[in-house]
Amino acid sequence: MAFILKELIEVFDYHIIYDLADALSVSRGTVANDLKSIRKELKKYNAEIESVTNKGIRLIADEFSIRLIYLHLVQDYFPLNYISHNSIDYMTQIKETFNLTNETISWLIKSIDIVVGRISCNQVLDKPIPNYINTVSDSDLFQEIIYHIETRYQLSLSVYDKDFVSFALNLQAINELPSKSNQADDITKYVFNQMIDSINASFAVDIDKDIFYKEVNQHLHYLINRTIFKVVPNQIFFGELKRKYPFSYAVSQIAVKSIGNSLKIVVSPLEVDYLSLYFEMNLKGHKDYTPPKVAIVSNTGYGTAMLIRKQIERVIIGNIQIDIFTNQTYHQMDDRDYLAIFTTIPLESVRESIPVIHIATVYSDQWLINEWQNIYTTNIQLFETRLNNVLVLPDTLDSYQAALSWMIQRFEESVTLDTSYRKTVMNQERLHATIFQNGLAFPHGINKGTESIQMMLGILSKPILVNEIEVKGIFMLVIGQELDPKTEKDLVDIYDIVFRLANEQDFQTSIESFKGKEDFLHYLIERRIKI
């Protein structure tokens, strides 16, 4: 499907089905079946395929729709053709300077590649993106990005092309990026008023419009932009909010339907979950006002809790307090204080009225895997400084525990390890081995009394079978007990990269060729462009 769409987009003329079949080395019937699926998918983008006898088929869509189609249905399947290494290095720099997420940088890189490619084919955006709200157009960061694009590629971007580039910065709150727009107020107020009218027509509820607008307007602004660009929020609630907050959830369903009607576009059902939290906070007595609180309980390390916290903070905007507990300390928690509890373990004695969102484990949950699978940038310097070594393990090691013991011993020879680290990691991996389906293991633990992070990659000469999975490589992570903000950020970035590598088919085949640290770093540098 991606190849056919790429051909239809890049050559905006009629295509013969036989030619497409030859290019794909498949039958005409296979192409015809793919076209059925494509036609169905294109309806979501206000686009269609026109078929003319003796001419062939061609794509009918406006420029904005074409870019969205390429962004979501084509780009992930092919190398980036237009953005340069220089630009990707620049994106890595601004990620650090402005504390941007990998997801934001990924969208930025994709949008720049599309804009440069389309303009090089003389295809520009010549009209506004309907209802899109660009609140960062005057920010220093966005001006820097536009300056880089126009000077690096010798282009002059239209205001609408600039809007397309900006969407990555307008999907969620970015603390370091001030946003301001009168247009945002106009659009969100209109959508908000329509939404409240629809709710009042369905339910007899008492919503103070002025107070609720202050609470939800920024969330609506980002929801609108996500919907326009068809960026779907991650699923982290898995039906818990619908079960525990049925009324707020029902109100949110009405609200989301109203938003879609106002924008004349389909809103993702996943937005219902996030919006229902705002209704719950407003309808259930938070008007006094104490900031709502969310608890996170994790037994798989601080990094896991940070990932969950990061996701909540990115989508639930506003004054919300997030507390983190371990499996040893959560008993001290008064669950009556919390709007919801996220946990990686079963919890005892939690009130039925409190939503408990279970995240089975950070290594298997699809929403976390999806979080990292499209990351395009890798902080090479992070691995240069934090990666202790890449070692090929002796082929005499015949068990996972033996491999772990060998790697811990190598760590002990080069860094100061607390005596409890070996015991903790060995016991943790014996009880619940942290192994991805593709054969990459990720053992990690706290190194008491230290303030740094170190890691090691072990390559197995012969794969070791663990729980019916062939382990080919082991990323071992040593986490300092007391981390400063910069090191905490490095820890989350390490999780980012390991998750991406664990889901990358090419890494599974390349890992066997690594002989040392330089081979691994070279792989990361090359993959920045080729993902």
XYZ file of C-alpha atoms in Angstrom, residues 191 194-195 198 253-263:
15
model
C -15.683 24.589 19.899
C -20.805 24.096 20.944
C -19.565 21.309 23.203
C -24.455 19.557 23.249
C -18.284 11.080 24.561
C -20.919 13.742 23.851
C -18.212 16.411 23.984
C -15.913 14.609 21.545
C -18.769 14.022 19.103
C -19.604 17.733 19.279
C -15.981 18.702 18.648
C -15.933 16.484 15.569
C -19.144 18.059 14.276
C -17.772 21.566 14.848
C -14.545 20.792 12.995
